[in-house]
Amino acid sequence: MSQPATAKNPLTEKINQLSPADLQKAVQVFREQLHAAETAYLNSCVHCGLCAESCHFYLSSGEIQALPAYKLNLVTSVFKKYFSFMGRNASFLNGARELEAGMVGEWLDSLFGRCSLCGRCALNCTIGINVTHLIRCARAALTAIGVVPAGLQSTITAAVATGNNMGISREDWLETVQWLSEELQREVQDANASLPLDVKGANVLYALNPREVKFFPLSLLATAKIFYAAGESWTFSSDFYDVTNYGLYSGDDATAGLISGRLVDEMERLGAKILVLGECGHGFNANRWEAPEWLQKKYSFEVLSILQLIKKYILQNKISLDPALNLIPVTLHDPCNLVRLGGICEEQRFILKRAVSDFKEMTPNREKNYCCSGGGGQLAMTEFAARRLQAGGLKAKQITASGAKIVVAPCHNCIDQLSELNREYKLGVEVKTVSETVANALVLKKENREKL
């Protein structure tokens, strides 16, 4: 069996310097994360091996450390050591292992470095073990003692310190909004069109991925054009607009709650009715499903994915689409946090079938689709980049097999990863968001044209 690749990891020195008190703290945090269901999971694996066929990391590498069952066993063995009679008194009989420096290194290598928390193994587990959640519990223990990949932690730190994970200044954000407002006015030929800021009482508060501000501003323009065509009452926040939450990936519930709580505070400050989450898989999962648990607070407002809202616009005849404006064959990538873990599965298909002329499904698709390998914090963890690109090879094969020339992905983490896969595997495709695809198919209605 190969040893965990921690020799070149910048955290190796830190791991070797961990004190007994540090390790005790990690065990304590790990235990605090576990409730009745999780402890039952830790004693339920029947070692059938079927999860092997679910994991893109294992299928692409064949390495035992990438097996979901192997990763689960790393977590289970520590639980047994500290919280079972046999583990405390005769650990050699039940495979219990102490959480010492070597084991911390293995956890880091397999639980951070060979997992994107995509949930496909849990979906296919014969007895329903939530492997994803158990790995996150173990990540939380490592994060509590500072053993978290630097890139992932710096992304979280930036979000806490500046209000967004890219560290974009308020001045730059406001300038971008102003510039995009001018672009929207030119595109729709309406001097009154705008990207509104801090409008109180708006129907929609829109939260976005700050990567759009810095690298993909035209995707923001596309969403604004859709709102304009629908006659929506909407607004951005000038301070807290970040839909992402990398605390979901590190397992740091307190920080994750702080980040999501800012959007909740903005909803209450502005008095908006619906929090609409932009095209970000983990942002949807974090803010729609996990945040109420982190905050121990029931939302007083509705939360929707932008995909759900666009579908409503189509059904309510608020926007009109001409698929003839999108003739190039299109396929759809299913973001894990949005589809498998978030429940948004058919909305994007409903939209694309009305926005493009030639829609081609990947195989497999929907909740059974393979992860692109960009989630789970992988894009931020540069030390594991080679594995990420290798594991993404399965997605590259899916794209090629579809025959499509445009890959639509309703998630900017996925867009970044798919763009890298496009270069790495020379796929020759274009990668776009759903909103960009819809905006390209928009036909302004009579009431819009009357403004021209």
PDB file of C-alpha atoms in Angstrom, residues 56-57 111-119 132 139 152 245-246 248-250 280-283 333-338 340-341 370-381 384 387-389 391-392 411-418 421:
ATOM      1  CA  HIS A  56     -14.502   9.434  -9.975  1.00  0.00           C
ATOM      2  CA  PHE A  57     -11.271   9.704  -7.960  1.00  0.00           C
ATOM      3  CA  LEU A 111     -10.435  13.216   2.958  1.00  0.00           C
ATOM      4  CA  PHE A 112      -9.330  16.548   1.489  1.00  0.00           C
ATOM      5  CA  GLY A 113      -7.097  15.392  -1.348  1.00  0.00           C
ATOM      6  CA  ARG A 114      -9.165  12.569  -2.824  1.00  0.00           C
ATOM      7  CA  CYS A 115     -12.735  13.707  -2.265  1.00  0.00           C
ATOM      8  CA  SER A 116     -14.960  16.448  -3.683  1.00  0.00           C
ATOM      9  CA  LEU A 117     -17.851  15.737  -1.276  1.00  0.00           C
ATOM     10  CA  CYS A 118     -19.976  15.004  -4.339  1.00  0.00           C
ATOM     11  CA  GLY A 119     -22.246  12.463  -2.617  1.00  0.00           C
ATOM     12  CA  THR A 132     -20.115  12.614   2.365  1.00  0.00           C
ATOM     13  CA  ARG A 139     -12.598  17.631   7.873  1.00  0.00           C
ATOM     14  CA  LEU A 152      -9.118  26.590   0.918  1.00  0.00           C
ATOM     15  CA  ASN A 245     -19.609  29.532   1.287  1.00  0.00           C
ATOM     16  CA  TYR A 246     -16.417  27.501   1.504  1.00  0.00           C
ATOM     17  CA  LEU A 248     -19.291  24.044   3.777  1.00  0.00           C
ATOM     18  CA  TYR A 249     -16.136  22.416   2.409  1.00  0.00           C
ATOM     19  CA  SER A 250     -13.864  22.884   5.428  1.00  0.00           C
ATOM     20  CA  CYS A 280     -23.421  28.115  -7.762  1.00  0.00           C
ATOM     21  CA  GLY A 281     -23.948  24.508  -6.733  1.00  0.00           C
ATOM     22  CA  HIS A 282     -22.496  24.607  -3.249  1.00  0.00           C
ATOM     23  CA  GLY A 283     -23.858  28.129  -2.735  1.00  0.00           C
ATOM     24  CA  HIS A 333     -23.367  19.191 -16.679  1.00  0.00           C
ATOM     25  CA  ASP A 334     -25.173  18.489 -13.397  1.00  0.00           C
ATOM     26  CA  PRO A 335     -23.446  20.186 -10.423  1.00  0.00           C
ATOM     27  CA  CYS A 336     -23.388  17.762  -7.489  1.00  0.00           C
ATOM     28  CA  ASN A 337     -24.440  20.248  -4.809  1.00  0.00           C
ATOM     29  CA  LEU A 338     -27.264  21.598  -6.934  1.00  0.00           C
ATOM     30  CA  ARG A 340     -27.609  15.302  -6.168  1.00  0.00           C
ATOM     31  CA  LEU A 341     -27.414  17.182  -2.866  1.00  0.00           C
ATOM     32  CA  TYR A 370     -20.237  12.133 -12.440  1.00  0.00           C
ATOM     33  CA  CYS A 371     -18.700  15.008 -10.507  1.00  0.00           C
ATOM     34  CA  CYS A 372     -16.460  17.262 -12.608  1.00  0.00           C
ATOM     35  CA  SER A 373     -13.991  17.232  -9.636  1.00  0.00           C
ATOM     36  CA  GLY A 374     -14.186  20.985  -9.090  1.00  0.00           C
ATOM     37  CA  GLY A 375     -16.259  20.833  -5.904  1.00  0.00           C
ATOM     38  CA  GLY A 376     -15.426  20.074  -2.293  1.00  0.00           C
ATOM     39  CA  GLY A 377     -12.886  22.893  -2.283  1.00  0.00           C
ATOM     40  CA  GLN A 378     -10.731  21.112  -4.856  1.00  0.00           C
ATOM     41  CA  LEU A 379     -10.253  24.199  -7.030  1.00  0.00           C
ATOM     42  CA  ALA A 380      -8.761  26.042  -4.060  1.00  0.00           C
ATOM     43  CA  MET A 381      -6.409  23.224  -3.043  1.00  0.00           C
ATOM     44  CA  PHE A 384      -4.014  18.349  -5.233  1.00  0.00           C
ATOM     45  CA  ARG A 387      -5.448  14.571  -9.018  1.00  0.00           C
ATOM     46  CA  ARG A 388      -8.328  16.951  -9.701  1.00  0.00           C
ATOM     47  CA  LEU A 389      -7.552  17.078 -13.397  1.00  0.00           C
ATOM     48  CA  ALA A 391     -10.332  12.641 -11.819  1.00  0.00           C
ATOM     49  CA  GLY A 392     -12.027  15.063 -14.213  1.00  0.00           C
ATOM     50  CA  CYS A 411     -22.274  26.546 -11.294  1.00  0.00           C
ATOM     51  CA  HIS A 412     -19.177  28.738 -11.531  1.00  0.00           C
ATOM     52  CA  ASN A 413     -16.954  26.261  -9.691  1.00  0.00           C
ATOM     53  CA  CYS A 414     -17.952  23.722 -12.311  1.00  0.00           C
ATOM     54  CA  ILE A 415     -17.394  26.299 -15.070  1.00  0.00           C
ATOM     55  CA  ASP A 416     -13.822  26.848 -13.863  1.00  0.00           C
ATOM     56  CA  GLN A 417     -13.110  23.130 -13.670  1.00  0.00           C
ATOM     57  CA  LEU A 418     -14.763  22.371 -17.011  1.00  0.00           C
ATOM     58  CA  LEU A 421     -10.694  20.130 -18.509  1.00  0.00           C
TER      59      LEU A 421
END
